[in-house]
Short mmCIF file of C-alpha atoms in Angstrom, two decimals:
data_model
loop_
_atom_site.label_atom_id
_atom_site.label_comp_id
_atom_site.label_asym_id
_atom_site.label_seq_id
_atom_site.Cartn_x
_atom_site.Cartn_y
_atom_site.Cartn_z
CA UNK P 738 0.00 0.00 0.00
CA UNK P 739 2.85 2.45 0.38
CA UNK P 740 3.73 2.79 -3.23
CA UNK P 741 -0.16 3.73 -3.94
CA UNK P 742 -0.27 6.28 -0.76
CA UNK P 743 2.75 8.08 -2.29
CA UNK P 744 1.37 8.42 -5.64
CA UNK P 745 -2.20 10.06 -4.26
CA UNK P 746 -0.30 12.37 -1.63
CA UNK P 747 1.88 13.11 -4.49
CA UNK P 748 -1.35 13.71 -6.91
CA UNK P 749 -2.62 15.94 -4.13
CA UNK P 750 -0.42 17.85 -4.24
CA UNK P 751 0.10 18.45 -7.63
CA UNK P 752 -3.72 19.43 -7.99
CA UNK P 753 -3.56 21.23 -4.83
CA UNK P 754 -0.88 24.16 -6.60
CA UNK P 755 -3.72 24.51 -9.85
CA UNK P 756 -6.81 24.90 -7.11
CA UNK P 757 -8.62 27.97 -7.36
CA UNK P 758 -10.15 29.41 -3.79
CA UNK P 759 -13.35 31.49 -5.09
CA UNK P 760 -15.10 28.97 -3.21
CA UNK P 761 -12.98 26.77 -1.19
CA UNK P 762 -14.15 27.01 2.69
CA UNK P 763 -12.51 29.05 4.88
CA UNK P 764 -13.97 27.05 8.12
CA UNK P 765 -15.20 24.16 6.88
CA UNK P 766 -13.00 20.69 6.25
CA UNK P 767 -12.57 20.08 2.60
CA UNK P 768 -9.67 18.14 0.47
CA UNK P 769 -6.26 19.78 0.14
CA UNK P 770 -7.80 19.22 -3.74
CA UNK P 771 -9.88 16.64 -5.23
CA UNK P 772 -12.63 14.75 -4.69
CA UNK P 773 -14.25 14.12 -1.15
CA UNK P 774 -17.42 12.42 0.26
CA UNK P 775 -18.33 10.94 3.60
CA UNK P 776 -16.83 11.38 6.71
CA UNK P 777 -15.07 8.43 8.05
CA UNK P 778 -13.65 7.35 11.08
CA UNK P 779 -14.43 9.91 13.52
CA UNK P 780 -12.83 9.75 16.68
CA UNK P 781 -10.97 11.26 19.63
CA UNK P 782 -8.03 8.93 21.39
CA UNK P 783 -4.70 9.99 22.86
CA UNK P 784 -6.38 13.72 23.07
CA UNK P 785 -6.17 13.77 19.28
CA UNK P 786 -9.56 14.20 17.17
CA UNK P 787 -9.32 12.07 13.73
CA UNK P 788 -11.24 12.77 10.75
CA UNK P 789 -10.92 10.63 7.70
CA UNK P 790 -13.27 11.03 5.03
CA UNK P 791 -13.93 8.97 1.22
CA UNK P 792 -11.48 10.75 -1.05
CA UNK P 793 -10.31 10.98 -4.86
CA UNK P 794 -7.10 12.05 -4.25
CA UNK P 795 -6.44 12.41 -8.79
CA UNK P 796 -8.96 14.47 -9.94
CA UNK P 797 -12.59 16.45 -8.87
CA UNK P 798 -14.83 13.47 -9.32
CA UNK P 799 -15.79 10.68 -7.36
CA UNK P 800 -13.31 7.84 -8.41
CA UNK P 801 -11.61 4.42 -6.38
CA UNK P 802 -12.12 5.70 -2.60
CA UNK P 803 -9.32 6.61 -0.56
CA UNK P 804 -9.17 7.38 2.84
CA UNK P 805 -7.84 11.35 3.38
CA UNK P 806 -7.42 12.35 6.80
CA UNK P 807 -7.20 15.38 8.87
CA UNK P 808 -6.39 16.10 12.82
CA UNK P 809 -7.49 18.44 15.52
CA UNK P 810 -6.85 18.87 19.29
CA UNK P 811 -9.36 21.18 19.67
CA UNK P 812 -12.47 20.56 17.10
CA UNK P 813 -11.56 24.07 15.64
CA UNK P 814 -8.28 24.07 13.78
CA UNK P 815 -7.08 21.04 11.57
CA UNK P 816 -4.24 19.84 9.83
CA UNK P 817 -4.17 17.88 6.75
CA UNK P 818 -2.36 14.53 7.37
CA UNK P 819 -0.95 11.46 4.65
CA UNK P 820 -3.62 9.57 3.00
CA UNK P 821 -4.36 7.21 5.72
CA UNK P 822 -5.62 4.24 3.20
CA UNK P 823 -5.51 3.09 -1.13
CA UNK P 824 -7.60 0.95 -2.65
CA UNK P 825 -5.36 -1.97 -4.14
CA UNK P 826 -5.57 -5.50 -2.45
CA UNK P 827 -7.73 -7.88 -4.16
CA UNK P 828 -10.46 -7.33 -1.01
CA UNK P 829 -10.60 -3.63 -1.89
CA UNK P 830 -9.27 -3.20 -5.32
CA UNK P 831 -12.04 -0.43 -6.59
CA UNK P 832 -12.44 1.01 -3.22
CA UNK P 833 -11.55 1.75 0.43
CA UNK P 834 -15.53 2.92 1.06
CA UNK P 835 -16.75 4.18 4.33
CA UNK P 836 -16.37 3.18 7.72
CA UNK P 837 -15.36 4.47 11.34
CA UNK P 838 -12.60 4.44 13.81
CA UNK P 839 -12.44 2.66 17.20
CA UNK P 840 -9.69 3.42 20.35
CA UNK P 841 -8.62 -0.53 21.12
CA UNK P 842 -6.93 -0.01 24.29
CA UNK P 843 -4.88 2.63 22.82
CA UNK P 844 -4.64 1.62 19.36
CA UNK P 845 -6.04 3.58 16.63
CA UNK P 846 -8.38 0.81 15.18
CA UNK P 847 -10.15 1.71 11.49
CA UNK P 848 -12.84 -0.45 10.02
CA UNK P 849 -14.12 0.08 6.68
CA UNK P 850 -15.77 -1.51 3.45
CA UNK P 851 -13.34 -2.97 0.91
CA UNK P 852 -15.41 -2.34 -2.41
CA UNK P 853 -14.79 -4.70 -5.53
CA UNK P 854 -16.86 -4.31 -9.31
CA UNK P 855 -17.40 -7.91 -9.93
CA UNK P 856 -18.81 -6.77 -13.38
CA UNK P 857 -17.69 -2.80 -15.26
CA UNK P 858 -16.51 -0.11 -13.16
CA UNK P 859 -20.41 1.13 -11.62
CA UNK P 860 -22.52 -1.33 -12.11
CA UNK P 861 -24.33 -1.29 -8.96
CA UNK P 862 -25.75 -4.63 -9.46
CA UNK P 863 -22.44 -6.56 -9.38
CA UNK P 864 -20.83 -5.81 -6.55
CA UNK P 865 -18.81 -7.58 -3.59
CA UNK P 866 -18.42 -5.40 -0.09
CA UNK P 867 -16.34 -6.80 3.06
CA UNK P 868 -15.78 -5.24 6.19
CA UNK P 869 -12.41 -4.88 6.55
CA UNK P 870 -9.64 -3.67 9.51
CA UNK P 871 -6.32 -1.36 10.03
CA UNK P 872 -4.30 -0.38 12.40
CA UNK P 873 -1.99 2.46 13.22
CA UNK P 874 0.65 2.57 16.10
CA UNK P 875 1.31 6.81 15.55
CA UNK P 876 -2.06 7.46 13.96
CA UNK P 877 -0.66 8.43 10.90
CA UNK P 878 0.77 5.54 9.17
CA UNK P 879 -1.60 2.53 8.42
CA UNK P 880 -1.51 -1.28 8.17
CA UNK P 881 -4.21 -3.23 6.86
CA UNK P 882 -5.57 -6.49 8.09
CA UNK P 883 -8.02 -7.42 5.51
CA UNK P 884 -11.83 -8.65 5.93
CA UNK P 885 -12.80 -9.55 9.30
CA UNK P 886 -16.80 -9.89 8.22
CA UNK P 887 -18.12 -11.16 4.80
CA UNK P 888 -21.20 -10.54 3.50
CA UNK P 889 -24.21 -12.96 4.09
CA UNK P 890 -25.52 -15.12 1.39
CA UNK P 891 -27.11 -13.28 -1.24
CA UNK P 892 -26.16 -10.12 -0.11
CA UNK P 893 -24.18 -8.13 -2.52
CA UNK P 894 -24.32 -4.31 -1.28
CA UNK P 895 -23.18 -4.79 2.71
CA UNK P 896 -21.07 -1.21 3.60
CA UNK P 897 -20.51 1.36 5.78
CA UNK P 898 -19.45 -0.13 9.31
CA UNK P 899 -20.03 2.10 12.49
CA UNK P 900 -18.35 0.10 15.90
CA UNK P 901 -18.63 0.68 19.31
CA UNK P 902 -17.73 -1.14 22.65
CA UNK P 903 -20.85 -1.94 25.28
CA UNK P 904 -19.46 -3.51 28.60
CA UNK P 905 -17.07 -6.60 27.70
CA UNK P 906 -18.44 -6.49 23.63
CA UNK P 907 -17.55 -4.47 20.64
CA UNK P 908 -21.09 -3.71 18.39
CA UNK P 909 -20.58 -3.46 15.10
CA UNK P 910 -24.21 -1.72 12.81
CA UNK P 911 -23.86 -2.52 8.98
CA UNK P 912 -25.76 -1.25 6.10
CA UNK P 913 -27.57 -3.80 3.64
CA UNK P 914 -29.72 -4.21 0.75
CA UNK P 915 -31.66 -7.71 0.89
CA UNK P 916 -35.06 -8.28 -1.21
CA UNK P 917 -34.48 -4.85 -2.71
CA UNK P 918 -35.07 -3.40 0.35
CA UNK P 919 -32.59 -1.55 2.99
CA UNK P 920 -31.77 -2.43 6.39
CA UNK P 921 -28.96 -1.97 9.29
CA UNK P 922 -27.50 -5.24 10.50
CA UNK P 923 -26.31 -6.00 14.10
CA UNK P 924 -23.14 -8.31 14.67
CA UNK P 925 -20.96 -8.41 17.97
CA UNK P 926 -17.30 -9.45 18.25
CA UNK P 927 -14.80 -9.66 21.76
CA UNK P 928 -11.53 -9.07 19.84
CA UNK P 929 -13.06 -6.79 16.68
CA UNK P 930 -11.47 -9.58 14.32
CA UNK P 931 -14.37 -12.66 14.91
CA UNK P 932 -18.14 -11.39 14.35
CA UNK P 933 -21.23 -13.14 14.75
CA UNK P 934 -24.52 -12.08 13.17
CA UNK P 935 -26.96 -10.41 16.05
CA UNK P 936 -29.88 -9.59 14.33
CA UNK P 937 -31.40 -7.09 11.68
CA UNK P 938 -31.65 -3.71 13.62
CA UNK P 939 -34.55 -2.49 11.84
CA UNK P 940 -34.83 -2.91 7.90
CA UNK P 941 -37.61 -1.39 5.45
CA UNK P 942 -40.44 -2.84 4.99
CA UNK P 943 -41.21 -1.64 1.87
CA UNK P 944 -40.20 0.51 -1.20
CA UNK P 945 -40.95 3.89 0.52
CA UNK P 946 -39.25 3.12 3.19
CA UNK P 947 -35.62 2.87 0.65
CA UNK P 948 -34.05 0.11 -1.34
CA UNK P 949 -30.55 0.70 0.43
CA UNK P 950 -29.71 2.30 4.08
CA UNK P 951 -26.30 3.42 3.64
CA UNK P 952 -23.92 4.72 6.57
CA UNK P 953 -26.44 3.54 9.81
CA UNK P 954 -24.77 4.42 13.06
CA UNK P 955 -26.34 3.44 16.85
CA UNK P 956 -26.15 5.45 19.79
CA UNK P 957 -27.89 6.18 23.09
CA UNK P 958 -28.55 10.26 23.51
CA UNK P 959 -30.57 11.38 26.97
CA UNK P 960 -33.38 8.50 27.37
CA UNK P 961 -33.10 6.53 24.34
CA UNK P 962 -31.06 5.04 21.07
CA UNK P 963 -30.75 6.74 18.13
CA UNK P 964 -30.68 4.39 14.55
CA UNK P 965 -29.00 7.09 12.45
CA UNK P 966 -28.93 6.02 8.55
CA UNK P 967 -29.13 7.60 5.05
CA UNK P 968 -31.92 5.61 3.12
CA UNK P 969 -31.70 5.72 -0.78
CA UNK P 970 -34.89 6.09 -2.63
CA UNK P 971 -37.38 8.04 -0.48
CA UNK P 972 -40.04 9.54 -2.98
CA UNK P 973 -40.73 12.92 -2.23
CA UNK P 974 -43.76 14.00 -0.24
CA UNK P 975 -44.65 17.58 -0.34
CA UNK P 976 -41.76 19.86 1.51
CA UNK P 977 -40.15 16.17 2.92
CA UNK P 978 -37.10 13.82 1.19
CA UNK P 979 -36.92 16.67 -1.65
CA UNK P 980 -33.42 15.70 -2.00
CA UNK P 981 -31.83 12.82 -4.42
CA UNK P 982 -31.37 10.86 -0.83
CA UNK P 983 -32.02 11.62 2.67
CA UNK P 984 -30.34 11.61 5.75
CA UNK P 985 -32.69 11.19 9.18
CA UNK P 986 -33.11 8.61 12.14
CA UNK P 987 -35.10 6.64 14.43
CA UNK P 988 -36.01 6.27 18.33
CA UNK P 989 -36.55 3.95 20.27
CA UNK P 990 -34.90 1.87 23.30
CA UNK P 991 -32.19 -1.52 22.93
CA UNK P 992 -30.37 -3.29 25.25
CA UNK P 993 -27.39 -5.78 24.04
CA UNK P 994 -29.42 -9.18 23.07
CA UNK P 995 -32.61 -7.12 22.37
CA UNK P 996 -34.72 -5.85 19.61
CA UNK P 997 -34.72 -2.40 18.88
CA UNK P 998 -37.51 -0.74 19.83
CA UNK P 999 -38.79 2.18 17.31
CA UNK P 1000 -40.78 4.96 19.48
CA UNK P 1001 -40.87 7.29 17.15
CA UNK P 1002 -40.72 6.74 13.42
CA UNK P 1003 -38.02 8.22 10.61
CA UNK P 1004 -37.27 12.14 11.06
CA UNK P 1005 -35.08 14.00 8.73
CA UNK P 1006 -32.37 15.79 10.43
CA UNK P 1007 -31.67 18.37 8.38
CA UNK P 1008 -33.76 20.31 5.79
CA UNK P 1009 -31.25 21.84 3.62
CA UNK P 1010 -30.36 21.05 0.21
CA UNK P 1011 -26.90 19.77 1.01
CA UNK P 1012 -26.57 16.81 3.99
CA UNK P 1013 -25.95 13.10 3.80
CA UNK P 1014 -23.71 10.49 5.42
CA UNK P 1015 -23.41 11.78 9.06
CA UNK P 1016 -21.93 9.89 11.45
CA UNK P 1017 -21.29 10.50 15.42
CA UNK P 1018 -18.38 10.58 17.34
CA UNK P 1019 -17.77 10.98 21.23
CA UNK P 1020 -16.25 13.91 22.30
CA UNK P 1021 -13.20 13.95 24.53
CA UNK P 1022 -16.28 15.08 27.53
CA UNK P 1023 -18.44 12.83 26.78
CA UNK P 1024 -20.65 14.67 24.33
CA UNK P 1025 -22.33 13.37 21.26
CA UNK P 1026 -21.40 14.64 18.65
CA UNK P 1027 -21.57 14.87 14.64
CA UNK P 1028 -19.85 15.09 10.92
CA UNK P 1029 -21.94 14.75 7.78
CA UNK P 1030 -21.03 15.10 3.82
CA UNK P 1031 -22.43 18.74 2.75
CA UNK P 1032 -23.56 18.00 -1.17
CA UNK P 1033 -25.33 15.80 -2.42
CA UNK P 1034 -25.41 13.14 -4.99
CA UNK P 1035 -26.31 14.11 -8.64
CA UNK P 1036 -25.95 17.94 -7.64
CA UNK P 1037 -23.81 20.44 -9.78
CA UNK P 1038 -20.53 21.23 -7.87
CA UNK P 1039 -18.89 24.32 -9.51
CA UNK P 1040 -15.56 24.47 -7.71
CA UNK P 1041 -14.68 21.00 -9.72
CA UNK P 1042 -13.62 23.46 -12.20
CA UNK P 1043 -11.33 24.59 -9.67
CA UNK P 1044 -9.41 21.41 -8.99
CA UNK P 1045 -11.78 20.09 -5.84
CA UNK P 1046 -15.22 19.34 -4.71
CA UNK P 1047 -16.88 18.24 -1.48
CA UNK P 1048 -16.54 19.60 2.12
CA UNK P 1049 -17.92 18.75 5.77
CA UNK P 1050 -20.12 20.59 7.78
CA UNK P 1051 -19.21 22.24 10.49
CA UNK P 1052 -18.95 19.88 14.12
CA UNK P 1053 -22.13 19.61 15.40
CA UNK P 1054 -23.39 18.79 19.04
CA UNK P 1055 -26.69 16.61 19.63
CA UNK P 1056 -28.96 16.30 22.58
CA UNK P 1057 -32.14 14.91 23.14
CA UNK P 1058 -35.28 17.42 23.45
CA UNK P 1059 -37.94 17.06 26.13
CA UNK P 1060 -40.66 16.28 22.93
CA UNK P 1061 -37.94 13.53 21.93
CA UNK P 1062 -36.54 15.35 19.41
CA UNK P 1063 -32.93 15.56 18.57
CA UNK P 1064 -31.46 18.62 18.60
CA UNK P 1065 -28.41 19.67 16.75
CA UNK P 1066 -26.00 22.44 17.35
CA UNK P 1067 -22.72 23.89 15.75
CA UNK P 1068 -20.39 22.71 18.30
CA UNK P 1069 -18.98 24.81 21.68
CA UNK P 1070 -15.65 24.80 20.25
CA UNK P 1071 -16.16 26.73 17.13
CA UNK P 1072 -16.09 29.93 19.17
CA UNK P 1073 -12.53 29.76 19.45
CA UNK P 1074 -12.84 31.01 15.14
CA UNK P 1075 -14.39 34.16 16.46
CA UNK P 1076 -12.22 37.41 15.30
CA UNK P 1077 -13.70 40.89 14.74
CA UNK P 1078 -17.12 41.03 16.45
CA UNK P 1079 -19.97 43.25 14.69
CA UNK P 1080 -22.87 44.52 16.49
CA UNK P 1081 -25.79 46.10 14.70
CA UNK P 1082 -28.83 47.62 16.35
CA UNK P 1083 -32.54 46.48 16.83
CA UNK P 1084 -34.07 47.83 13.76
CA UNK P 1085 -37.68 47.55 11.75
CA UNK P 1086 -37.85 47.34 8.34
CA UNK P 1087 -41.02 48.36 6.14
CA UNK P 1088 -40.58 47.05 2.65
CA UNK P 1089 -37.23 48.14 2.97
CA UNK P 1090 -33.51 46.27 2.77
CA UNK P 1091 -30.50 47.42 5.16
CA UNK P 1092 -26.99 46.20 4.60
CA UNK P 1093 -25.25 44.28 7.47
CA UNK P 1094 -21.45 43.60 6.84
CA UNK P 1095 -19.63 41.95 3.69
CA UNK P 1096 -17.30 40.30 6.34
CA UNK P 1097 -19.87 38.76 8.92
CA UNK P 1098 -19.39 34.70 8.73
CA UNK P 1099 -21.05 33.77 11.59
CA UNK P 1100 -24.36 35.63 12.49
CA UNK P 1101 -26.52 35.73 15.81
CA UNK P 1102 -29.92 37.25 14.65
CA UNK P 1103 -33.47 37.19 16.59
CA UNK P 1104 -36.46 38.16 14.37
CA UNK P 1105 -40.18 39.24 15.97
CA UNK P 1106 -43.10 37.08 14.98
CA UNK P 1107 -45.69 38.82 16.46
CA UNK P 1108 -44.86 42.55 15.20
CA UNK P 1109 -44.32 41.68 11.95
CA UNK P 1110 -46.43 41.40 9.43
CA UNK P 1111 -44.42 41.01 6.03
CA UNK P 1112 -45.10 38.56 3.77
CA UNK P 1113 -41.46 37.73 3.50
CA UNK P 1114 -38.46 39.04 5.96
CA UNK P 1115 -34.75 37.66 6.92
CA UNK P 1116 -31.49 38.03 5.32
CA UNK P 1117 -30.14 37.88 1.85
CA UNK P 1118 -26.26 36.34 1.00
CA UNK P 1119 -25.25 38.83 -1.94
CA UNK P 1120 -27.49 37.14 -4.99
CA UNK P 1121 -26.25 33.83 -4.07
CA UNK P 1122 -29.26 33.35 -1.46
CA UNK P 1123 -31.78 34.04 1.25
CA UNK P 1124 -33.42 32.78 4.46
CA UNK P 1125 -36.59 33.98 5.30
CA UNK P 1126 -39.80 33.90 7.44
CA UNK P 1127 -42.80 33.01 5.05
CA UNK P 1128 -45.86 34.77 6.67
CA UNK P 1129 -48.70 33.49 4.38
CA UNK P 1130 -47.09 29.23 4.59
CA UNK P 1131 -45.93 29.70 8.06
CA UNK P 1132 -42.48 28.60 7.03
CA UNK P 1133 -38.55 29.15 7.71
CA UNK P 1134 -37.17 29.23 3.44
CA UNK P 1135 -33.84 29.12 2.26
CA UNK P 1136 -33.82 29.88 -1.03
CA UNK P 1137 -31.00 29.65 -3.36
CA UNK P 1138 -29.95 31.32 -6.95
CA UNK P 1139 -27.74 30.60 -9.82
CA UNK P 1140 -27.20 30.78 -12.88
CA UNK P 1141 -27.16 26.96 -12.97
CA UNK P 1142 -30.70 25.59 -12.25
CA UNK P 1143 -29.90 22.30 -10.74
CA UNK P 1144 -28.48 25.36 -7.86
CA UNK P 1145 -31.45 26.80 -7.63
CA UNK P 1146 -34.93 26.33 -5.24
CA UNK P 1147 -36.24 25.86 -1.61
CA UNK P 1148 -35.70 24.10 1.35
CA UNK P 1149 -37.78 24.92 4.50
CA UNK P 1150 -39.28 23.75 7.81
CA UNK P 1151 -42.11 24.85 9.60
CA UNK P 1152 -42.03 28.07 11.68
CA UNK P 1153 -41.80 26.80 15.55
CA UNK P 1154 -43.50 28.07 17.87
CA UNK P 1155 -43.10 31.25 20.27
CA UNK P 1156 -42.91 34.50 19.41
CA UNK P 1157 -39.42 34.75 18.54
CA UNK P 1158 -37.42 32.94 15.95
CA UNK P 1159 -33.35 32.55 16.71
CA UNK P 1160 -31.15 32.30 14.18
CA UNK P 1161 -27.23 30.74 13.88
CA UNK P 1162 -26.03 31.42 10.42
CA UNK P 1163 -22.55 30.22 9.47
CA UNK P 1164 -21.65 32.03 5.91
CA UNK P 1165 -18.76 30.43 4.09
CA UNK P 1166 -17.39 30.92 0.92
CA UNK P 1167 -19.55 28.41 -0.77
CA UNK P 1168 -21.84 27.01 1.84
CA UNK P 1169 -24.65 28.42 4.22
CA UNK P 1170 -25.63 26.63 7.69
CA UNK P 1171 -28.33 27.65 9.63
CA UNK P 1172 -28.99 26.45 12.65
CA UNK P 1173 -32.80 27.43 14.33
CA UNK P 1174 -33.96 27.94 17.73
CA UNK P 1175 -31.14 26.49 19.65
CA UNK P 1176 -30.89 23.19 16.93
CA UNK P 1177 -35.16 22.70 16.63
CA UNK P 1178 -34.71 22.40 12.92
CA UNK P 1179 -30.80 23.06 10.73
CA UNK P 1180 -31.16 23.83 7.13
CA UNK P 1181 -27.58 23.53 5.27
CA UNK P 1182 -26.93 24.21 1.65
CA UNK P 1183 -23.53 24.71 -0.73
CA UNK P 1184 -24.19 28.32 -2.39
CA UNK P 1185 -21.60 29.84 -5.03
CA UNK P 1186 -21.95 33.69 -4.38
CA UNK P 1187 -19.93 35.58 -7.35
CA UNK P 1188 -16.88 37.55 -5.77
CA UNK P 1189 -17.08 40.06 -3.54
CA UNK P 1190 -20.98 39.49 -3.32
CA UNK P 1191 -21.55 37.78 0.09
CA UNK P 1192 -22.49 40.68 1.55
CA UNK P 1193 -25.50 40.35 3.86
CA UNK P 1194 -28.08 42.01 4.01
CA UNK P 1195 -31.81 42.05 6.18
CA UNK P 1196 -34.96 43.00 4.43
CA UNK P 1197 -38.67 43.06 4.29
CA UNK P 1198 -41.40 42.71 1.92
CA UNK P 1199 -44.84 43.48 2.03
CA UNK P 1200 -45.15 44.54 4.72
CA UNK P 1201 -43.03 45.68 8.12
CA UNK P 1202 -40.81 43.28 10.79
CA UNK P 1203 -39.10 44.06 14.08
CA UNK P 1204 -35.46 42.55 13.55
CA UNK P 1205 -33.94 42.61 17.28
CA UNK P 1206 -29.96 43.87 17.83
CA UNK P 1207 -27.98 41.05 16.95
CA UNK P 1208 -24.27 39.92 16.53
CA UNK P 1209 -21.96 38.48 13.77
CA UNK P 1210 -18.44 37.70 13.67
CA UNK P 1211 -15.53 37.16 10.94
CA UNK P 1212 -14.06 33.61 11.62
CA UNK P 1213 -10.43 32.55 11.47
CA UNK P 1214 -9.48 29.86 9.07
CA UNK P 1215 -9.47 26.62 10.69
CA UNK P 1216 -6.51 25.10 9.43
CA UNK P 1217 -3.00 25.48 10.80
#
């Protein structure tokens, strides 16, 4: 494997001196250059946070998934490491797919999906996956182990491992496509090398519910467990699953050698045009916390024309809400990005626009639901896009614009209730993250403002609204 790591660090790099930055993230993770998908192997050990992520390390496309990786200490500024793994062994010859990370008694522990085309290069329907391990003694450098868990008979698509110790038992939750129909697969193992088949987690039961449930992860947050999983081929239903594939996740309560028991059925969990794969990590305190993909599938990406496309959304933090809703919030950490702090005033607008600052990245903003009365009022990103309170649908919109119309339309969730809405807006150079009274609903979508037109501004039409005095910042980059 060390010949093919040298040639993609070295292709890296090569692309990385052609990129172009018009819209490469200032605080987001992203590639060095190339191609990058969903996160991988998050995980804290030795006071180091680790995040690898599905890469194409030769060109802007998706292509035979690598492994990139990038470190933190504090969740706030990274640092591009090696390639952790290459596609290449006859287990994993087309691809090194997704997977997670594991701390084995001080031993940085990676399991992942070696990907193989039994038939041409994408043909879904010939496919073998195996779950396969690697280790790492400095948490750079890798050696792989090969499969440790085959798929069961008649199961061709089997991927996207998430692991986690209970007691004396490592868990291991596996994505699967039997019948034509998705499910998440439980196994169990005492030395992460030996699995035996639990039981099926939860599956769909029929074509509504997805043919495929790619990157499922298990956890326990407040009171229950949390089935976290990206099904493939949700049909749209009015403002819900308006995206090529969905991202969301189910309640309910397990115990090891239990069924899971589903309390409350699937929730999306978030609204924006631009989320898929998440997957959960444990913070070095204990907190849960969260990484996901921000594109999506079959989307135009215009930065591949600048040598890279793909980028993470920012850390997030989730709790459990008193309804039994999960809640999700940019993480306590990112504070540390805070520069230059910009205060504006309480202010009403009546049919009127009023310029913020071009330089604001990260905006605190309260808006009045009970003195206002336009029929649309919030805050516009140059001509890029807007977020706004709908008065006559009784909805929270983020609209988008370009020049490309597979970048264009809404997203939006329903206006919660109270008579104020909060707002947590993070503004990067190609992305938009909003986060809504204190993590009720997140709406998160790539946008590719022209430049030197980010500027934001608030406004209202039709009408007046009572804007309260709010805060933004300018961030620091995040990388060291």
């Amino acid at each position: 494997m060390k010949n093919a790591l040298a040639q993609a660090d070295h292709a890296v790099e090569a692309l990385r001196a052609q990129r172009q930055d018009l819209y490469y993230p200032h605080f987001h993770l992203a590639p060095a250059a190339g191609w990058i998908n969903d996160p991988n192997g998050l995980v804290c050990i030795n006071g180091v946070y680790h995040a690898f992520y599905q890469h194409h390390p030769y060109d802007q496309n998706w292509g035979p998934m690598h492994w990139g990786h990038a470190t933190s200490r504090d969740l706030a500024h990274w640092q591009h490491q090696p390639i952790a793994l290459a596609p290449g062994d006859d287990y994993d010859k087309d691809g090194c797919f997704s997977g997670c990370a594991v701390d084995d008694n001080g031993l940085l522990t990676l399991l992942y999906t070696g990907h193989v085309w039994l038939g041409k290069a994408g043909d879904d329907d010939q496919v073998r996956e195996v779950q396969c391990l690697a280790t790492s003694e400095d948490g750079i450098h890798f050696v792989k182990h090969g499969p440790v868990l085959l798929p069961p008979e008649g199961i061709q698509h089997f991927r996207d491992p998430k692991v986690w110790r209970a007691g004396d038992c490592w868990w291991m939750v596996v994505g699967a496509k039997e019948n034509g129909l998705g499910q998440a697969r439980l196994y169990h193992s005492s030395d992460l090398r030996n699995w035996q088949f639990d039981r099926v987690l939860s599956g769909a039961q029929t074509l509504n519910q997805g043919f495929m449930w790619e990157c499922p992860d298990f956890f326990p947050l407040g009171e229950k467990q949390v089935l976290l999983f990206s099904p493939q081929g949700l049909a749209a239903q009015g403002y819900r699953n308006r995206n090529r594939f969905q991202s969301g996740y189910l309640l309910g309560h397990w115990q090891p050698g239990e069924d899971f028991g589903v309390t409350q059925p699937f929730c999306e969990l978030d609204s924006g045009h631009d989320f898929y794969a998440p997957q959960s990590f444990t913070a070095a305190d204990g907190r849960r916390m969260l990484f996901a993909w921000m594109d999506m599938w079959e989307s135009p990406m215009p930065s591949k024309a600048h040598g890279w496309a793909g980028a993470l959304t920012l850390p997030r933090e989730l709790t459990l809400a008193t309804d039994g809703n999960v809640l999700m919030n940019p993480a306590r950490e990112l504070t540390a990005l805070r520069g230059q702090q910009h205060s504006f005033a309480a202010v009403t607008l009546s049919n009127q626009r009023q310029a913020l600052d071009d330089e604001v990245q990260e905006l605190a903003l309260t808006l009045n639901l009970v003195n206002s009365n336009a029929e649309r009022y919030g805050i516009t990103i140059g001509k890029a896009a807007r977020l706004y309170v709908d008065n006559q649908a009784h909805r929270l919109v983020l609209e988008r614009f370009s020049e490309e119309p597979g970048l264009c339309g809404c997203r939006s969730v329903p206006l919660p209730e109270g008579d104020e809405l909060s707002l947590r807006v993070f503004i990067d150079r190609s992305s938009l993250e909003v986060f809504v009274n204190q993590g009720v609903a997140c709406l998160t979508s790539r946008i590719y403002p022209a430049d030197g037109q980010r500027g934001v501004s608030l406004f209202a039409e039709g009408g007046q609204a009572q804007f309260a005095a709010s805060q933004g910042w300018e961030l620091e980059s995040i990388w060291d």
